[in-house]
Structure formats: structure tokens, C-alpha cells
CSV table of C-alpha atoms in Angstrom, one decimal:
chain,number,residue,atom,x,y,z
A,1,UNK,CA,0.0,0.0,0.0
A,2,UNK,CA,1.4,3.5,-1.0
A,3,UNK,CA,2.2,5.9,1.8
A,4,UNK,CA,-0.1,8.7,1.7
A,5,UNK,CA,1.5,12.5,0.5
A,6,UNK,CA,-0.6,14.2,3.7
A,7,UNK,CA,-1.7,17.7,1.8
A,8,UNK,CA,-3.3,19.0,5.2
A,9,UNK,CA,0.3,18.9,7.3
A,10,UNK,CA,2.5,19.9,4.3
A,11,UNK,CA,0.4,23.3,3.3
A,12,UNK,CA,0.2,23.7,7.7
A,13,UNK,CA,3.5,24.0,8.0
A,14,UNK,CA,4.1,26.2,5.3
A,15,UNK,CA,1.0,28.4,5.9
A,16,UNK,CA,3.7,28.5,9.5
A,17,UNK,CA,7.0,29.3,7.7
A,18,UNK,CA,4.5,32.3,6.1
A,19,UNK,CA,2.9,33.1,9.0
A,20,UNK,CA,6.5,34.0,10.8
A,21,UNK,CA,8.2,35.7,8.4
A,22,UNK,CA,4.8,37.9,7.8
A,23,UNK,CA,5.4,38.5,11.4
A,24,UNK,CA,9.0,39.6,11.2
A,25,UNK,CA,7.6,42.3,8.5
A,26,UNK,CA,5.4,43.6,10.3
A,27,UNK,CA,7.7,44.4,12.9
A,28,UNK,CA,9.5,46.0,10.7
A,29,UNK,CA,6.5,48.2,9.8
A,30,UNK,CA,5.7,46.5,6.6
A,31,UNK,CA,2.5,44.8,6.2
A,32,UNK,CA,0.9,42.4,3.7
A,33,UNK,CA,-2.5,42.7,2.0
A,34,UNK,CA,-4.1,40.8,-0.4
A,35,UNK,CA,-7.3,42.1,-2.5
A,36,UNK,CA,-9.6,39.7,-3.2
A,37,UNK,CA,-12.5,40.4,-6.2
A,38,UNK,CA,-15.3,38.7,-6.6
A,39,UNK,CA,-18.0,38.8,-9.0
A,40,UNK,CA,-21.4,37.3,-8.5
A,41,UNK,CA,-22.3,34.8,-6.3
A,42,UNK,CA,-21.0,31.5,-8.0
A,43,UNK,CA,-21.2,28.9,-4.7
A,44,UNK,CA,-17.9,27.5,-5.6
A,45,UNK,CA,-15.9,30.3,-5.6
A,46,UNK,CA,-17.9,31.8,-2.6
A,47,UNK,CA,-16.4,28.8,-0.4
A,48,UNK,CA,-12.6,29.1,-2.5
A,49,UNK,CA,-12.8,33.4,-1.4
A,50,UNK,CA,-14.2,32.1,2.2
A,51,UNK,CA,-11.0,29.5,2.4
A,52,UNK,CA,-8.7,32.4,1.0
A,53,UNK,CA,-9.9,34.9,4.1
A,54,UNK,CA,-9.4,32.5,6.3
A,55,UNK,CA,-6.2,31.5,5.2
A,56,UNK,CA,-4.9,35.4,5.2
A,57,UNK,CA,-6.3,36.0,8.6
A,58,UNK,CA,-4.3,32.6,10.0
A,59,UNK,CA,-1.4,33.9,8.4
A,60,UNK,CA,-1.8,37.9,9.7
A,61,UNK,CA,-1.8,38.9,6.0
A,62,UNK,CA,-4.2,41.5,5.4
A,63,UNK,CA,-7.5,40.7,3.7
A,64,UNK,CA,-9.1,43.7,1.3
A,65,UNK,CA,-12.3,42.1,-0.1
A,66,UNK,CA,-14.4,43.2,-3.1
A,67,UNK,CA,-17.7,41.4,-3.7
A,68,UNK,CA,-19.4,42.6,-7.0
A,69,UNK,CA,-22.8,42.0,-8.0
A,70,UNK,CA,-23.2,39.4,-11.2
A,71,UNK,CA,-23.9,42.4,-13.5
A,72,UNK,CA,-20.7,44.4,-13.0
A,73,UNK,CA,-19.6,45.7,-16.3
A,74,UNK,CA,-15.6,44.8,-17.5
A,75,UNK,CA,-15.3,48.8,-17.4
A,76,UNK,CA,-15.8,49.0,-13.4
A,77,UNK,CA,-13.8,45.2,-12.9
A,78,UNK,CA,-11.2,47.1,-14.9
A,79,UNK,CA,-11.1,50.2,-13.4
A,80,UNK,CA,-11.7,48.2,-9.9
A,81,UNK,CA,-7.8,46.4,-10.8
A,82,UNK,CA,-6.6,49.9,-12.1
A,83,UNK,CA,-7.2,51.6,-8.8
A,84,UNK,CA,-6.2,48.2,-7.0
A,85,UNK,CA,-2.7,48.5,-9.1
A,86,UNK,CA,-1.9,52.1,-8.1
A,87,UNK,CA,-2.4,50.9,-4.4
A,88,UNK,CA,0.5,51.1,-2.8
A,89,UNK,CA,-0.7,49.4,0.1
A,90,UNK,CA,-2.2,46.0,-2.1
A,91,UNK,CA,0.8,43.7,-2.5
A,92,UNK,CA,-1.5,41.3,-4.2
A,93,UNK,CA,-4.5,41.6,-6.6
A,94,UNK,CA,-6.8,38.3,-7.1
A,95,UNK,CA,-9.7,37.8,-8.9
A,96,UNK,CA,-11.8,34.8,-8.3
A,97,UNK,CA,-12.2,32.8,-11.7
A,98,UNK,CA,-14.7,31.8,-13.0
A,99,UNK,CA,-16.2,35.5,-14.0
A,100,UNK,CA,-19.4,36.0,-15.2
A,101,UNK,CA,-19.9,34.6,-19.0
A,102,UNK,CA,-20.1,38.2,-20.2
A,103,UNK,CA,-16.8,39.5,-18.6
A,104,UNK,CA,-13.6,38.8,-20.6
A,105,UNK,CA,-11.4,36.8,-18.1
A,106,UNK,CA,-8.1,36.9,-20.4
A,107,UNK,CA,-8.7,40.7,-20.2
A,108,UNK,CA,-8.9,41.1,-16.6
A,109,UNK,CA,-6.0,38.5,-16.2
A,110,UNK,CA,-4.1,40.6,-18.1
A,111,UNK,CA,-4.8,44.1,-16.1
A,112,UNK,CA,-3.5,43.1,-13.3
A,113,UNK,CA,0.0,44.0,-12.6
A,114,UNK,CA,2.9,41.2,-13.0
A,115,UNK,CA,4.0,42.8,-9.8
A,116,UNK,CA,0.8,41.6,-7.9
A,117,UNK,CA,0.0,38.7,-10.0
A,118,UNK,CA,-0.4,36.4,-6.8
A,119,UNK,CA,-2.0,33.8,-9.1
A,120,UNK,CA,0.8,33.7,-11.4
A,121,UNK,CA,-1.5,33.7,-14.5
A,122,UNK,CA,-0.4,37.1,-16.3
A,123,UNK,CA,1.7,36.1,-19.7
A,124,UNK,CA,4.3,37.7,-18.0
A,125,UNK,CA,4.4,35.8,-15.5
A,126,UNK,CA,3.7,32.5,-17.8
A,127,UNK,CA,6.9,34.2,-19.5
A,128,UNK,CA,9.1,34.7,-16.5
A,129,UNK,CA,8.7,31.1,-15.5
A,130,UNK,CA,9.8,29.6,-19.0
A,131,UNK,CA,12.7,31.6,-19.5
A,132,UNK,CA,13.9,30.8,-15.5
A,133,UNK,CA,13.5,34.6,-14.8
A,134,UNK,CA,12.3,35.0,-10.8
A,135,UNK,CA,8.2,35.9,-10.9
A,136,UNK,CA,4.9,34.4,-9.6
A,137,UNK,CA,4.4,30.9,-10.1
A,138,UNK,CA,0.6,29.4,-10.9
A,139,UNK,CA,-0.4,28.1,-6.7
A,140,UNK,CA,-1.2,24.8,-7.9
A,141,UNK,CA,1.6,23.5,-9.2
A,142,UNK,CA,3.7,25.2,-7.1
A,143,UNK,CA,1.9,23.2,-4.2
A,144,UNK,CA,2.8,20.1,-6.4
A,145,UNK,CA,6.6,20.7,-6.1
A,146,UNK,CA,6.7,21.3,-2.5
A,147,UNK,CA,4.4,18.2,-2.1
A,148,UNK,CA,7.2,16.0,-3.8
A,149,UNK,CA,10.2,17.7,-2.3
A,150,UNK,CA,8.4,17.6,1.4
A,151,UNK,CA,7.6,14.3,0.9
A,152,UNK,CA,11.1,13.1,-0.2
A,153,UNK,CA,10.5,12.4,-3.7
A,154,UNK,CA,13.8,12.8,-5.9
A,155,UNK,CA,13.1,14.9,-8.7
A,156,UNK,CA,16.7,15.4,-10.2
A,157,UNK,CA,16.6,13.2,-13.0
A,158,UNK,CA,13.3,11.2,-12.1
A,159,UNK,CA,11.2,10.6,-15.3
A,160,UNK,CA,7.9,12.6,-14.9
A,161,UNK,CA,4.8,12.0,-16.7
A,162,UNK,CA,2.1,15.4,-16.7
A,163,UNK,CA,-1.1,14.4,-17.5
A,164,UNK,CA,-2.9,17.5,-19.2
A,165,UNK,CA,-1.9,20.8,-20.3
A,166,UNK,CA,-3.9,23.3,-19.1
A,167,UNK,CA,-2.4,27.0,-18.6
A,168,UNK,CA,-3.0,27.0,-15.1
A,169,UNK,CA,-1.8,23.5,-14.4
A,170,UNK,CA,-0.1,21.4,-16.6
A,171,UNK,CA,2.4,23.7,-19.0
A,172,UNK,CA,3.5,25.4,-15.4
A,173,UNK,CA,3.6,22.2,-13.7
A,174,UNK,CA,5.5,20.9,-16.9
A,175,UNK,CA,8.4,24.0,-16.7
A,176,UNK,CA,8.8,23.6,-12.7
A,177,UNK,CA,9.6,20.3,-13.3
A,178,UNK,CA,12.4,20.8,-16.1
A,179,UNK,CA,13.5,23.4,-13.5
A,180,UNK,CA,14.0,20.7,-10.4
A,181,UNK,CA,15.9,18.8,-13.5
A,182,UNK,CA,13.0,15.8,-13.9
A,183,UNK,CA,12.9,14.7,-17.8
A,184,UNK,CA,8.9,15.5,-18.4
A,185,UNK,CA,6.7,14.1,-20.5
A,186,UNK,CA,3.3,16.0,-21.2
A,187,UNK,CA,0.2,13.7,-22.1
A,188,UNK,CA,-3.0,15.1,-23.5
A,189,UNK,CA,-6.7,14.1,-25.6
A,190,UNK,CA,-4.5,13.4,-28.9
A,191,UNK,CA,-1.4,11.5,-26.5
A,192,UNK,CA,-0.9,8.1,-28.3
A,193,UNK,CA,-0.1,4.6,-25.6
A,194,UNK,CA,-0.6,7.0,-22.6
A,195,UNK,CA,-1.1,4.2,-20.4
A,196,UNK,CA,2.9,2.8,-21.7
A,197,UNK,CA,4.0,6.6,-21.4
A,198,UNK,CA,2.4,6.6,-17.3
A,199,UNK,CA,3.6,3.5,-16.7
A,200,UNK,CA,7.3,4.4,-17.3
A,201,UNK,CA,7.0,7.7,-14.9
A,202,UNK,CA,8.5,7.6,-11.9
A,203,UNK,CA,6.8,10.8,-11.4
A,204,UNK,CA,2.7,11.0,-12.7
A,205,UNK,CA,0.7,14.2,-12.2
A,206,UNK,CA,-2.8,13.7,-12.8
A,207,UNK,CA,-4.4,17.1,-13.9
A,208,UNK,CA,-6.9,15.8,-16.8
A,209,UNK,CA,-10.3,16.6,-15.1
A,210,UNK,CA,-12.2,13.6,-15.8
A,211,UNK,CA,-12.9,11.7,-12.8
A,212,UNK,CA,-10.8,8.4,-11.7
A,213,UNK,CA,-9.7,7.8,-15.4
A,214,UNK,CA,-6.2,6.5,-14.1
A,215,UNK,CA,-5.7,3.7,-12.5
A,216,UNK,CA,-3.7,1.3,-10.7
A,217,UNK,CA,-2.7,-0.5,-14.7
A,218,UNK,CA,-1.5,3.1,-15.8
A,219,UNK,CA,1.4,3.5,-12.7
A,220,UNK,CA,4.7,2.0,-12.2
A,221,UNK,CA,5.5,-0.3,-9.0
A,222,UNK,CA,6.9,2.5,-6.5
A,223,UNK,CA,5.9,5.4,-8.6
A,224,UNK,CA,4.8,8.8,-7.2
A,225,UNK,CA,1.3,9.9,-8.2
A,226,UNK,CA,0.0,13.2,-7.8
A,227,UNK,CA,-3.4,13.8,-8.5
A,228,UNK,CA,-4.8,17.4,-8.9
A,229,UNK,CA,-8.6,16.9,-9.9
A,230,UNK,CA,-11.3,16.9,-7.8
A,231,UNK,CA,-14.7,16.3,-8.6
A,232,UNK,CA,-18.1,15.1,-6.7
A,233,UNK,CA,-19.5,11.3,-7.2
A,234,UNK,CA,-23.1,11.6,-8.7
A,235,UNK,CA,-25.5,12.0,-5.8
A,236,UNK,CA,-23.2,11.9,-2.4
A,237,UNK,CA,-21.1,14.5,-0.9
A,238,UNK,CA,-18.2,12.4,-1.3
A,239,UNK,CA,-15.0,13.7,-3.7
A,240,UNK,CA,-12.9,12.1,-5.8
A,241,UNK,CA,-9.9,13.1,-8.1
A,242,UNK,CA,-8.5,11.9,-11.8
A,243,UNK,CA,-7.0,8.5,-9.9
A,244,UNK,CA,-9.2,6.0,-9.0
A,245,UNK,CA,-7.6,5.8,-5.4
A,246,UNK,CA,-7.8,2.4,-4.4
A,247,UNK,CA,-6.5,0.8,-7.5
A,248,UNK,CA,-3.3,3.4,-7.8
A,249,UNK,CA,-2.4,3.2,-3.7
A,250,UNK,CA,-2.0,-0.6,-4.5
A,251,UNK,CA,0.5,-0.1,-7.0
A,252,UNK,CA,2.2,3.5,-6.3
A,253,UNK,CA,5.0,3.9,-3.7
A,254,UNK,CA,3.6,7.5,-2.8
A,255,UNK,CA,0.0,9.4,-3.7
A,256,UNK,CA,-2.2,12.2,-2.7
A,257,UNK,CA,-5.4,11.7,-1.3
A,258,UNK,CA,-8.4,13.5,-2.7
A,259,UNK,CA,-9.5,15.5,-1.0
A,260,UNK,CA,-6.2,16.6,1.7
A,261,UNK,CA,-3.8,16.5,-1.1
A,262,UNK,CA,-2.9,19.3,-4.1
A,263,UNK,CA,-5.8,21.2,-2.6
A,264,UNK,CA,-4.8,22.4,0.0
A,265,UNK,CA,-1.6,23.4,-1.0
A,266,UNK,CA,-2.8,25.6,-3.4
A,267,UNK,CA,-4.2,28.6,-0.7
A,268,UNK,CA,-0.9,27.8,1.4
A,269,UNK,CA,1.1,28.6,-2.2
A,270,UNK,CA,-1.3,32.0,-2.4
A,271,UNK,CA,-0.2,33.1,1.1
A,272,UNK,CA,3.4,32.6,0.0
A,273,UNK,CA,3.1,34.5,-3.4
A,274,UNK,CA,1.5,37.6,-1.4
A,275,UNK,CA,4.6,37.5,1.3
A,276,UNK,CA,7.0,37.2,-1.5
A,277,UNK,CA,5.1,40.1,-3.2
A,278,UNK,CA,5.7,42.1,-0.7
A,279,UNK,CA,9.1,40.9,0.1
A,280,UNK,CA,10.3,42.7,-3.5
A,281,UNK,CA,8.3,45.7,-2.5
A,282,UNK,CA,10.3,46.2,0.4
């Protein structure tokens, strides 16, 4: 049986390293603030905002929250981040995605400052992190590589296998990879013998948003899995991620549970992106 890759401890204890050095700035008389924007009332991202508040006041990072009603027009969102931008107090600037259908996300995403870009989704960012130039890094995968280096998985030339290429999750998590010096592989819809390509990882992120599509045939005896979906089973309250659990833990040397794995990393890796924001403001 694999030994589990406990999410909950790993993003504590960094949601503790925060906490102290946020501490150490403010006796310094510098302080940390995050804005947080949120249009409508999607239920989803009402709990992820509720989860970011709390994680800000845990850490003492200050919390500047923005709820807007579903039919805010892109000019007051935009001039909303322009004001946010000028701020000189706002070390970081996040807006809660998904927006409303008749606000242009790419535009917004692009409005915000590189500076404040907490989420790491600006092209600029995107751009910083392929060329190996310091910026913001995308919190999810982020949370992935301090998963596998907290958990003692070797990534200096380990064979890893990514599983989907989204922009916020699998091209990122692709590049931090190369950067730790794993030889990546990216798998997609059009990937030919993915289950030959998985099975030779020693290394396999999940992040292909289809519930437990891989199994325990697609992993390699004493393989690390990651898996970064999460959806509901039909009907229950109970989750589940891209990895049918019980058939990888048999197989896999280390995995993440879903839920208490990637998840929770991803609000500790927020909190880090607004102290480090801050950090180059100083």
C-alpha cells in the first residue's frame, strides 16, 4: 500500500513558515495585504474566497475584499484592478475565476499587474517562468513541487509523466519540473499509448479533469502519483480526483489523497506568493 502525501500537514507547516516571516515584516512596519474580487455569487468560488480569508487572517496577511454583483460591467472590474494596481498598500490583486460569461477573463487577467499577480496567471508571469527569470508561479503547481520535495520524492533526474496541459496546471507544472531537472513528458486528448507513457514515470501528475480515469494498470511499481482533480461522485457528498484511489495506492510507492492533497496546497502557495510580493516591494 502507498504511503499517503498528507496535503493537510505539508500546506500547515508552510501556511507556518508564512505566518512568521509575515510576522517579522510587520515588525519591521511593513505589512501584507491581499485584494480579493469577486463577481457574482457562484457557490464555488464563494467557499474558494471564504477558504482564501481565512487563510490570510491565520497567516496575519491583510484581507481587502471586493464582492461585486453578477452584472458588473468589464469597465468598473477594470477600473476596480486599475485603482487596485496604483495601491500602494495591495501587495497582491486576485480575482476569483470563474467571472461571469459576459466579462472577458483573459482581459482582466491581463490588467493586473505582473507585480501583484499572486495567481501567477499574467503572460508575463507565464513568460518569466519559461525563461527561469524570478516571478509568480501558478499556486497549484507550485503546491505540487513542494508536495514531492516535502515528501522526499527525488526529482533530479526522475522521469515525470504530466497528464494534461492546461495553462494554469499542466504547462506550469511541466516547466517547474524541467527546472528541479525531472525529464517531463506531457500527455493530452490526442497522446498516443498514454497508459505505456504513465507507466514508465517515476513521477505522474494527474491534472486531466475527468474523474478516476487512471488507474492502478496506468502506474509504475513504486511510482509517485499526484493527482490534482477533484470532482463530486453523482449523488453523495463524497469527492474524488483523476485517480481511481484504491486501484493506484495498491500499485504506487507515494500518492495524494483527494481530498487533503494538491488542494490544500494551493491557498498555502497564495499566502506565500502575497509574502513574497511584498518581500520585493520592500
Amino acid at each position: 500500500m502507498a504511503e499517503l502525501i498528507d496535503g493537510k500537514k505539508i500546506s500547515q507547516d508552510l501556511k507556518d513558515e508564512v505566518k512568521e516571516k509575515v510576522a517579522e515584516l510587520k515588525a519591521q512596519g511593513v505589512e501584507v495585504t491581499l485584494a480579493v474580487i469577486l463577481v457574482g455569487n457562484d457557490p464555488a468560488s464563494t467557499v474558494y474566497v471564504g477558504n482564501k480569508k481565512k487563510a490570510c487572517e491565520y497567516t496575519g496577511i491583510n484581507s481587502k475584499s471586493f464582492e461585486l454583483p453578477e452584472e458588473t460591467t468589464q469597465e468598473e472590474l477594470m477600473k476596480l484592478i486599475k485603482d487596485l494596481n496604483e495601491d500602494d498598500s495591495v501587495n497582491g490583486i486576485l480575482v476569483q475565476l470563474p467571472l461571469p460569461k459576459h466579462l472577458d477573463e483573459d482581459k482582466v487577467i491581463r490588467a493586473i499587474s505582473p507585480n501583484k499577480d499572486v495567481d501567477g496567471f499574467h503572460p508575463e508571469s507565464v513568460g518569466r517562468l519559461s525563461i527561469g527569470v524570478p516571478g509568480f508561479v501558478s499556486c497549484t503547481p507550485a503546491g505540487v513541487i513542494e508536495l514531492l520535495k516535502r515528501s522526499g520524492t527525488v526529482l533530479d533526474g526522475a522521469n515525470a509523466v504530466v497528464v494534461g496541459r492546461s495553462n494554469i496546471v499542466g504547462k506550469p507544472m511541466s516547466v517547474l519540473l524541467l527546472r528541479e531537472n525531472a525529464t517531463v513528458t506531457i500527455c493530452h486528448s490526442h497522446t498516443k499509448n498514454l497508459k505505456e507513457i504513465c507507466k514508465a514515470a517515476d513521477i505522474l501528475v494527474v491534472a486531466i479533469g475527468q474523474p478516476k480515469f487512471i488507474d492502478g494498470s496506468y502506474i509504475k511499481e513504486g511510482a509517485t502519483v499526484i493527482d490534482v482533480g477533484i470532482h463530486r461522485i453523482d449523488g453523495t457528498k463524497k469527492l474524488c480526483g483523476d485517480v481511481d484511489f484504491d486501484s493506484a495506492a495498491e500499485v504506487a510507492g507515494k500518492i495524494t489523497p483527494v481530498p487533503g492533497g494538491v488542494g490544500p496546497m494551493t491557498i498555502a502557495e497564495l499566502m506565500n506568493n502575497c509574502l513574497q510580493s511584498a518581500l520585493m516591494c520592500k
